[in-house]
Amino acid sequence: QITLKESGPTLVKPTQTLTLTCTFSGFSLSTSGVGVAWIRQPPSKALEWLAFIYWNDDKRYSPSLKTRLTITKDTSKNQVVLTLANMDPVDTATYFCAYSLRNNYFDPWGQGTLVTVSS
Amino acid sequence: EIVLTQSPATLSLSPGERATLSCRASQDISFYLAWYQQRPGQAPRLLIYDAYNRATGIPARFSGSRSGTDFTLTISSLEPEDFAVYYCQQRSTWPLTFGQGTKLEIK
């Protein structure tokens, strides 16, 4: 059974850097074709894809956030880390991580973690 | 960037009725489209991938179709647990993009 869980701060101040961790089980990020993505959802709004990391360390970023985003993996710890620099109140959202196998669709998802940006 | 436009924004139906949700892509994405269901307070769940294929464990009342750049999610007979928000997502071209969602509510 594949499970993912997001962790990190619930509140960050404007201009700070957000660091979120996705801890997963049921698969290895060293297996060919496997990827983990981050997606966010502002309150009562639509989903927005942020970043993707693959088993071979290939990385993809949303162009609108590329200069602020970094995604890394620690295969030994079964973790994927996302950092988002220079946080702003518009970055307030629930952040999800999700699993993908060879097709860039997301299944399953973690439960999500709500991050609020406020001074 | 490929824009996915979902319609209607809100759909009000009764249990047992048939639901038809639409997603239009701004350019050709072949069949590279998925549908997700999101219930209140929950993470999205994959329903349909590559336009037509039901994900593991998804009931047969959910089906997907495609006509050019127009995609449809059909729920043949609504169950109470089907009232939720539905999103489409394309994987044809980077960046990956989602539609703005259709809320399926009880009439």
PDB file of C-alpha atoms in Angstrom:
ATOM      1  CA  GLN A   1       0.000   0.000   0.000  1.00  0.00           C
ATOM      2  CA  ILE A   2       1.371   3.387  -1.005  1.00  0.00           C
ATOM      3  CA  THR A   3       0.989   6.223   1.478  1.00  0.00           C
ATOM      4  CA  LEU A   4       2.367   9.749   1.588  1.00  0.00           C
ATOM      5  CA  LYS A   5       2.268  12.350   4.330  1.00  0.00           C
ATOM      6  CA  GLU A   6       3.241  16.007   4.254  1.00  0.00           C
ATOM      7  CA  SER A   7       4.847  17.785   7.180  1.00  0.00           C
ATOM      8  CA  GLY A   8       6.132  21.252   7.874  1.00  0.00           C
ATOM      9  CA  PRO A   9       5.187  24.557   9.481  1.00  0.00           C
ATOM     10  CA  THR A  10       1.576  25.655   9.565  1.00  0.00           C
ATOM     11  CA  LEU A  11       2.470  29.346   9.758  1.00  0.00           C
ATOM     12  CA  VAL A  12       5.248  31.260   8.041  1.00  0.00           C
ATOM     13  CA  LYS A  13       5.980  34.965   7.812  1.00  0.00           C
ATOM     14  CA  PRO A  14       6.202  36.901   4.564  1.00  0.00           C
ATOM     15  CA  THR A  15       9.658  36.716   2.936  1.00  0.00           C
ATOM     16  CA  GLN A  16      10.524  33.513   4.802  1.00  0.00           C
ATOM     17  CA  THR A  17      11.368  30.241   3.070  1.00  0.00           C
ATOM     18  CA  LEU A  18       8.902  27.369   3.412  1.00  0.00           C
ATOM     19  CA  THR A  19      10.301  23.861   3.744  1.00  0.00           C
ATOM     20  CA  LEU A  20       7.906  20.932   3.420  1.00  0.00           C
ATOM     21  CA  THR A  21       8.691  17.236   3.685  1.00  0.00           C
ATOM     22  CA  CYS A  22       6.803  14.400   2.054  1.00  0.00           C
ATOM     23  CA  THR A  23       7.454  11.102   3.811  1.00  0.00           C
ATOM     24  CA  PHE A  24       6.235   8.061   1.937  1.00  0.00           C
ATOM     25  CA  SER A  25       6.001   4.307   2.189  1.00  0.00           C
ATOM     26  CA  GLY A  26       5.099   1.460  -0.124  1.00  0.00           C
ATOM     27  CA  PHE A  27       7.516   2.386  -2.902  1.00  0.00           C
ATOM     28  CA  SER A  28      11.096   3.427  -3.550  1.00  0.00           C
ATOM     29  CA  LEU A  29      12.148   6.578  -5.358  1.00  0.00           C
ATOM     30  CA  SER A  30      14.998   4.597  -6.852  1.00  0.00           C
ATOM     31  CA  THR A  31      12.587   2.434  -8.860  1.00  0.00           C
ATOM     32  CA  SER A  32      12.488   3.219 -12.567  1.00  0.00           C
ATOM     33  CA  GLY A  33       9.491   5.305 -13.592  1.00  0.00           C
ATOM     34  CA  VAL A  34       8.568   6.524 -10.126  1.00  0.00           C
ATOM     35  CA  GLY A  35       7.997  10.194  -9.371  1.00  0.00           C
ATOM     36  CA  VAL A  36       6.702  12.383  -6.569  1.00  0.00           C
ATOM     37  CA  ALA A  37       4.976  15.689  -7.196  1.00  0.00           C
ATOM     38  CA  TRP A  38       3.859  18.667  -5.138  1.00  0.00           C
ATOM     39  CA  ILE A  39       0.515  20.334  -5.789  1.00  0.00           C
ATOM     40  CA  ARG A  40      -1.119  23.141  -3.830  1.00  0.00           C
ATOM     41  CA  GLN A  41      -4.634  24.447  -3.364  1.00  0.00           C
ATOM     42  CA  PRO A  42      -5.457  27.894  -1.956  1.00  0.00           C
ATOM     43  CA  PRO A  43      -8.568  27.912   0.237  1.00  0.00           C
ATOM     44  CA  SER A  44     -11.673  27.234  -1.879  1.00  0.00           C
ATOM     45  CA  LYS A  45      -9.661  27.458  -5.100  1.00  0.00           C
ATOM     46  CA  ALA A  46      -8.360  25.117  -7.749  1.00  0.00           C
ATOM     47  CA  LEU A  47      -5.351  22.808  -7.741  1.00  0.00           C
ATOM     48  CA  GLU A  48      -1.971  24.045  -8.966  1.00  0.00           C
ATOM     49  CA  TRP A  49       0.924  21.754  -9.854  1.00  0.00           C
ATOM     50  CA  LEU A  50       4.255  22.978  -8.433  1.00  0.00           C
ATOM     51  CA  ALA A  51       7.091  20.504  -8.952  1.00  0.00           C
ATOM     52  CA  PHE A  52       8.033  16.934  -9.831  1.00  0.00           C
ATOM     53  CA  ILE A  53      11.048  14.772  -9.036  1.00  0.00           C
ATOM     54  CA  TYR A  54      11.750  11.406 -10.649  1.00  0.00           C
ATOM     55  CA  TRP A  55      13.676   8.264  -9.745  1.00  0.00           C
ATOM     56  CA  ASN A  56      16.589   9.415 -11.922  1.00  0.00           C
ATOM     57  CA  ASP A  57      16.690  12.850 -10.199  1.00  0.00           C
ATOM     58  CA  ASP A  58      15.115  14.602 -13.172  1.00  0.00           C
ATOM     59  CA  LYS A  59      13.200  17.627 -11.891  1.00  0.00           C
ATOM     60  CA  ARG A  60      10.405  19.763 -13.329  1.00  0.00           C
ATOM     61  CA  TYR A  61       9.023  23.045 -12.003  1.00  0.00           C
ATOM     62  CA  SER A  62       6.050  25.264 -12.611  1.00  0.00           C
ATOM     63  CA  PRO A  63       7.384  28.128 -14.757  1.00  0.00           C
ATOM     64  CA  SER A  64       5.499  30.717 -12.721  1.00  0.00           C
ATOM     65  CA  LEU A  65       7.285  29.637  -9.526  1.00  0.00           C
ATOM     66  CA  LYS A  66      10.497  28.171 -10.879  1.00  0.00           C
ATOM     67  CA  THR A  67      12.793  30.856  -9.462  1.00  0.00           C
ATOM     68  CA  ARG A  68      11.449  30.224  -5.939  1.00  0.00           C
ATOM     69  CA  LEU A  69      11.094  26.432  -5.883  1.00  0.00           C
ATOM     70  CA  THR A  70      13.535  23.628  -5.121  1.00  0.00           C
ATOM     71  CA  ILE A  71      12.664  19.947  -4.958  1.00  0.00           C
ATOM     72  CA  THR A  72      15.029  17.265  -3.665  1.00  0.00           C
ATOM     73  CA  LYS A  73      14.836  13.636  -2.639  1.00  0.00           C
ATOM     74  CA  ASP A  74      16.439  11.476   0.014  1.00  0.00           C
ATOM     75  CA  THR A  75      15.955   7.945  -1.189  1.00  0.00           C
ATOM     76  CA  SER A  76      17.379   6.391   1.971  1.00  0.00           C
ATOM     77  CA  LYS A  77      14.842   8.228   4.132  1.00  0.00           C
ATOM     78  CA  ASN A  78      11.912   7.843   1.703  1.00  0.00           C
ATOM     79  CA  GLN A  79      11.437  11.589   1.667  1.00  0.00           C
ATOM     80  CA  VAL A  80      10.961  14.393  -0.830  1.00  0.00           C
ATOM     81  CA  VAL A  81      11.563  17.968   0.271  1.00  0.00           C
ATOM     82  CA  LEU A  82      10.083  21.092  -1.311  1.00  0.00           C
ATOM     83  CA  THR A  83      11.313  24.585  -0.537  1.00  0.00           C
ATOM     84  CA  LEU A  84       9.500  27.745  -1.606  1.00  0.00           C
ATOM     85  CA  ALA A  85      11.404  30.952  -1.072  1.00  0.00           C
ATOM     86  CA  ASN A  86      10.155  34.450  -0.386  1.00  0.00           C
ATOM     87  CA  MET A  87       6.721  33.444   0.878  1.00  0.00           C
ATOM     88  CA  ASP A  88       3.804  35.813   0.386  1.00  0.00           C
ATOM     89  CA  PRO A  89       0.227  35.735   1.694  1.00  0.00           C
ATOM     90  CA  VAL A  90      -0.930  34.559  -1.750  1.00  0.00           C
ATOM     91  CA  ASP A  91       1.051  31.364  -1.104  1.00  0.00           C
ATOM     92  CA  THR A  92      -1.390  30.427   1.651  1.00  0.00           C
ATOM     93  CA  ALA A  93      -2.657  27.017   0.604  1.00  0.00           C
ATOM     94  CA  THR A  94      -2.929  23.350   1.366  1.00  0.00           C
ATOM     95  CA  TYR A  95       0.163  21.661  -0.010  1.00  0.00           C
ATOM     96  CA  PHE A  96      -0.133  18.068  -1.219  1.00  0.00           C
ATOM     97  CA  CYS A  97       2.446  15.545  -2.319  1.00  0.00           C
ATOM     98  CA  ALA A  98       1.452  12.721  -4.628  1.00  0.00           C
ATOM     99  CA  TYR A  99       2.851   9.594  -6.255  1.00  0.00           C
ATOM    100  CA  SER A 100       3.158   8.991  -9.965  1.00  0.00           C
ATOM    101  CA  LEU A 101       4.249   5.956 -11.950  1.00  0.00           C
ATOM    102  CA  ARG A 102       5.337   6.590 -15.526  1.00  0.00           C
ATOM    103  CA  ASN A 103       2.378   8.738 -16.500  1.00  0.00           C
ATOM    104  CA  ASN A 104       2.506  12.105 -14.684  1.00  0.00           C
ATOM    105  CA  TYR A 105      -0.881  11.555 -13.104  1.00  0.00           C
ATOM    106  CA  PHE A 106      -1.220  11.662  -9.328  1.00  0.00           C
ATOM    107  CA  ASP A 107      -2.364   8.613  -7.427  1.00  0.00           C
ATOM    108  CA  PRO A 108      -2.444   8.445  -4.487  1.00  0.00           C
ATOM    109  CA  TRP A 109      -2.132  11.801  -2.708  1.00  0.00           C
ATOM    110  CA  GLY A 110      -1.083  12.680   0.781  1.00  0.00           C
ATOM    111  CA  GLN A 111      -3.640  14.216   3.114  1.00  0.00           C
ATOM    112  CA  GLY A 112      -2.209  17.692   2.596  1.00  0.00           C
ATOM    113  CA  THR A 113      -0.900  20.303   4.988  1.00  0.00           C
ATOM    114  CA  LEU A 114      -2.293  23.821   5.340  1.00  0.00           C
ATOM    115  CA  VAL A 115       0.318  26.566   5.308  1.00  0.00           C
ATOM    116  CA  THR A 116      -0.706  30.102   6.206  1.00  0.00           C
ATOM    117  CA  VAL A 117       1.479  33.084   5.363  1.00  0.00           C
ATOM    118  CA  SER A 118       0.958  35.951   7.746  1.00  0.00           C
ATOM    119  CA  SER A 119       2.987  38.369   9.788  1.00  0.00           C
TER     120      SER A 119
ATOM    121  CA  GLU B   1       0.681  26.667 -21.165  1.00  0.00           C
ATOM    122  CA  ILE B   2      -2.382  24.540 -21.858  1.00  0.00           C
ATOM    123  CA  VAL B   3      -5.540  25.936 -20.325  1.00  0.00           C
ATOM    124  CA  LEU B   4      -8.289  23.527 -19.286  1.00  0.00           C
ATOM    125  CA  THR B   5     -11.764  25.033 -19.080  1.00  0.00           C
ATOM    126  CA  GLN B   6     -14.332  23.094 -17.105  1.00  0.00           C
ATOM    127  CA  SER B   7     -18.070  23.515 -17.386  1.00  0.00           C
ATOM    128  CA  PRO B   8     -20.381  24.056 -15.759  1.00  0.00           C
ATOM    129  CA  ALA B   9     -18.883  25.621 -12.657  1.00  0.00           C
ATOM    130  CA  THR B  10     -21.687  24.122 -10.591  1.00  0.00           C
ATOM    131  CA  LEU B  11     -24.022  21.270 -11.452  1.00  0.00           C
ATOM    132  CA  SER B  12     -27.114  20.633  -9.337  1.00  0.00           C
ATOM    133  CA  LEU B  13     -28.587  17.164  -9.648  1.00  0.00           C
ATOM    134  CA  SER B  14     -30.416  14.569  -7.577  1.00  0.00           C
ATOM    135  CA  PRO B  15     -29.235  11.088  -6.574  1.00  0.00           C
ATOM    136  CA  GLY B  16     -29.953   8.603  -9.323  1.00  0.00           C
ATOM    137  CA  GLU B  17     -29.598  11.192 -12.091  1.00  0.00           C
ATOM    138  CA  ARG B  18     -26.915  11.188 -14.771  1.00  0.00           C
ATOM    139  CA  ALA B  19     -24.108  13.748 -14.516  1.00  0.00           C
ATOM    140  CA  THR B  20     -22.107  15.067 -17.453  1.00  0.00           C
ATOM    141  CA  LEU B  21     -19.048  17.202 -16.723  1.00  0.00           C
ATOM    142  CA  SER B  22     -16.952  18.844 -19.420  1.00  0.00           C
ATOM    143  CA  CYS B  23     -13.308  19.849 -19.795  1.00  0.00           C
ATOM    144  CA  ARG B  24     -12.020  21.657 -22.877  1.00  0.00           C
ATOM    145  CA  ALA B  25      -8.311  21.958 -23.646  1.00  0.00           C
ATOM    146  CA  SER B  26      -6.910  25.099 -25.283  1.00  0.00           C
ATOM    147  CA  GLN B  27      -4.932  22.946 -27.728  1.00  0.00           C
ATOM    148  CA  ASP B  28      -4.524  19.328 -28.745  1.00  0.00           C
ATOM    149  CA  ILE B  29      -3.529  17.118 -25.811  1.00  0.00           C
ATOM    150  CA  SER B  30      -4.328  13.812 -27.486  1.00  0.00           C
ATOM    151  CA  PHE B  31      -5.911  11.583 -24.846  1.00  0.00           C
ATOM    152  CA  TYR B  32      -3.609  12.714 -22.025  1.00  0.00           C
ATOM    153  CA  LEU B  33      -6.251  13.822 -19.560  1.00  0.00           C
ATOM    154  CA  ALA B  34      -7.248  12.663 -16.096  1.00  0.00           C
ATOM    155  CA  TRP B  35     -10.226  13.316 -13.843  1.00  0.00           C
ATOM    156  CA  TYR B  36     -10.059  13.640 -10.065  1.00  0.00           C
ATOM    157  CA  GLN B  37     -12.744  13.763  -7.386  1.00  0.00           C
ATOM    158  CA  GLN B  38     -12.272  15.876  -4.270  1.00  0.00           C
ATOM    159  CA  ARG B  39     -14.669  15.544  -1.377  1.00  0.00           C
ATOM    160  CA  PRO B  40     -14.759  18.288   1.285  1.00  0.00           C
ATOM    161  CA  GLY B  41     -11.722  18.199   3.536  1.00  0.00           C
ATOM    162  CA  GLN B  42     -10.083  15.398   1.565  1.00  0.00           C
ATOM    163  CA  ALA B  43      -7.282  15.039  -0.934  1.00  0.00           C
ATOM    164  CA  PRO B  44      -8.204  14.508  -4.574  1.00  0.00           C
ATOM    165  CA  ARG B  45      -8.644  10.964  -5.841  1.00  0.00           C
ATOM    166  CA  LEU B  46      -7.817   9.780  -9.336  1.00  0.00           C
ATOM    167  CA  LEU B  47     -10.911   8.548 -11.174  1.00  0.00           C
ATOM    168  CA  ILE B  48     -10.027   8.387 -14.874  1.00  0.00           C
ATOM    169  CA  TYR B  49      -6.662   8.529 -16.669  1.00  0.00           C
ATOM    170  CA  ASP B  50      -5.766   8.878 -20.330  1.00  0.00           C
ATOM    171  CA  ALA B  51      -9.306  10.061 -21.035  1.00  0.00           C
ATOM    172  CA  TYR B  52     -11.018   6.684 -20.844  1.00  0.00           C
ATOM    173  CA  ASN B  53      -9.417   4.412 -18.255  1.00  0.00           C
ATOM    174  CA  ARG B  54     -10.865   3.957 -14.786  1.00  0.00           C
ATOM    175  CA  ALA B  55      -8.312   3.963 -11.995  1.00  0.00           C
ATOM    176  CA  THR B  56      -8.088   1.020  -9.634  1.00  0.00           C
ATOM    177  CA  GLY B  57     -11.159   0.623  -7.469  1.00  0.00           C
ATOM    178  CA  ILE B  58     -13.283   3.222  -9.262  1.00  0.00           C
ATOM    179  CA  PRO B  59     -16.899   2.136  -9.784  1.00  0.00           C
ATOM    180  CA  ALA B  60     -18.157   1.433 -13.283  1.00  0.00           C
ATOM    181  CA  ARG B  61     -20.682   4.282 -13.081  1.00  0.00           C
ATOM    182  CA  PHE B  62     -17.763   6.635 -13.796  1.00  0.00           C
ATOM    183  CA  SER B  63     -16.697   6.856 -17.424  1.00  0.00           C
ATOM    184  CA  GLY B  64     -14.620   9.202 -19.564  1.00  0.00           C
ATOM    185  CA  SER B  65     -14.722  10.132 -23.219  1.00  0.00           C
ATOM    186  CA  ARG B  66     -13.003  12.420 -25.683  1.00  0.00           C
ATOM    187  CA  SER B  67     -13.895  14.299 -28.854  1.00  0.00           C
ATOM    188  CA  GLY B  68     -10.953  16.296 -30.136  1.00  0.00           C
ATOM    189  CA  THR B  69     -10.053  18.745 -27.390  1.00  0.00           C
ATOM    190  CA  ASP B  70     -13.334  18.195 -25.531  1.00  0.00           C
ATOM    191  CA  PHE B  71     -13.399  15.684 -22.696  1.00  0.00           C
ATOM    192  CA  THR B  72     -16.362  14.410 -20.714  1.00  0.00           C
ATOM    193  CA  LEU B  73     -16.724  12.699 -17.370  1.00  0.00           C
ATOM    194  CA  THR B  74     -20.029  10.888 -17.032  1.00  0.00           C
ATOM    195  CA  ILE B  75     -21.505   9.512 -13.836  1.00  0.00           C
ATOM    196  CA  SER B  76     -24.325   7.251 -14.934  1.00  0.00           C
ATOM    197  CA  SER B  77     -26.402   7.247 -11.760  1.00  0.00           C
ATOM    198  CA  LEU B  78     -25.400   9.529  -8.926  1.00  0.00           C
ATOM    199  CA  GLU B  79     -24.787   8.108  -5.482  1.00  0.00           C
ATOM    200  CA  PRO B  80     -24.803  10.351  -2.395  1.00  0.00           C
ATOM    201  CA  GLU B  81     -21.013  10.081  -2.086  1.00  0.00           C
ATOM    202  CA  ASP B  82     -20.505  11.409  -5.634  1.00  0.00           C
ATOM    203  CA  PHE B  83     -21.406  14.977  -4.680  1.00  0.00           C
ATOM    204  CA  ALA B  84     -18.008  16.619  -4.666  1.00  0.00           C
ATOM    205  CA  VAL B  85     -15.719  18.809  -6.767  1.00  0.00           C
ATOM    206  CA  TYR B  86     -14.213  17.331  -9.935  1.00  0.00           C
ATOM    207  CA  TYR B  87     -11.001  18.457 -11.619  1.00  0.00           C
ATOM    208  CA  CYS B  88      -9.429  17.583 -14.927  1.00  0.00           C
ATOM    209  CA  GLN B  89      -5.634  17.551 -15.458  1.00  0.00           C
ATOM    210  CA  GLN B  90      -3.505  17.271 -18.590  1.00  0.00           C
ATOM    211  CA  ARG B  91      -0.112  15.602 -18.880  1.00  0.00           C
ATOM    212  CA  SER B  92       0.501  16.256 -22.572  1.00  0.00           C
ATOM    213  CA  THR B  93       2.754  19.279 -22.147  1.00  0.00           C
ATOM    214  CA  TRP B  94       4.743  20.946 -19.381  1.00  0.00           C
ATOM    215  CA  PRO B  95       3.657  22.572 -17.188  1.00  0.00           C
ATOM    216  CA  LEU B  96       1.055  20.132 -15.974  1.00  0.00           C
ATOM    217  CA  THR B  97      -2.218  21.985 -15.556  1.00  0.00           C
ATOM    218  CA  PHE B  98      -5.596  21.521 -13.900  1.00  0.00           C
ATOM    219  CA  GLY B  99      -9.005  22.861 -14.740  1.00  0.00           C
ATOM    220  CA  GLN B 100     -10.759  25.186 -12.317  1.00  0.00           C
ATOM    221  CA  GLY B 101     -13.168  22.486 -11.154  1.00  0.00           C
ATOM    222  CA  THR B 102     -16.851  21.631 -11.332  1.00  0.00           C
ATOM    223  CA  LYS B 103     -18.836  21.418  -8.116  1.00  0.00           C
ATOM    224  CA  LEU B 104     -21.464  18.708  -8.221  1.00  0.00           C
ATOM    225  CA  GLU B 105     -24.099  19.544  -5.625  1.00  0.00           C
ATOM    226  CA  ILE B 106     -27.309  17.953  -4.465  1.00  0.00           C
ATOM    227  CA  LYS B 107     -30.410  19.535  -5.920  1.00  0.00           C
TER     228      LYS B 107
END
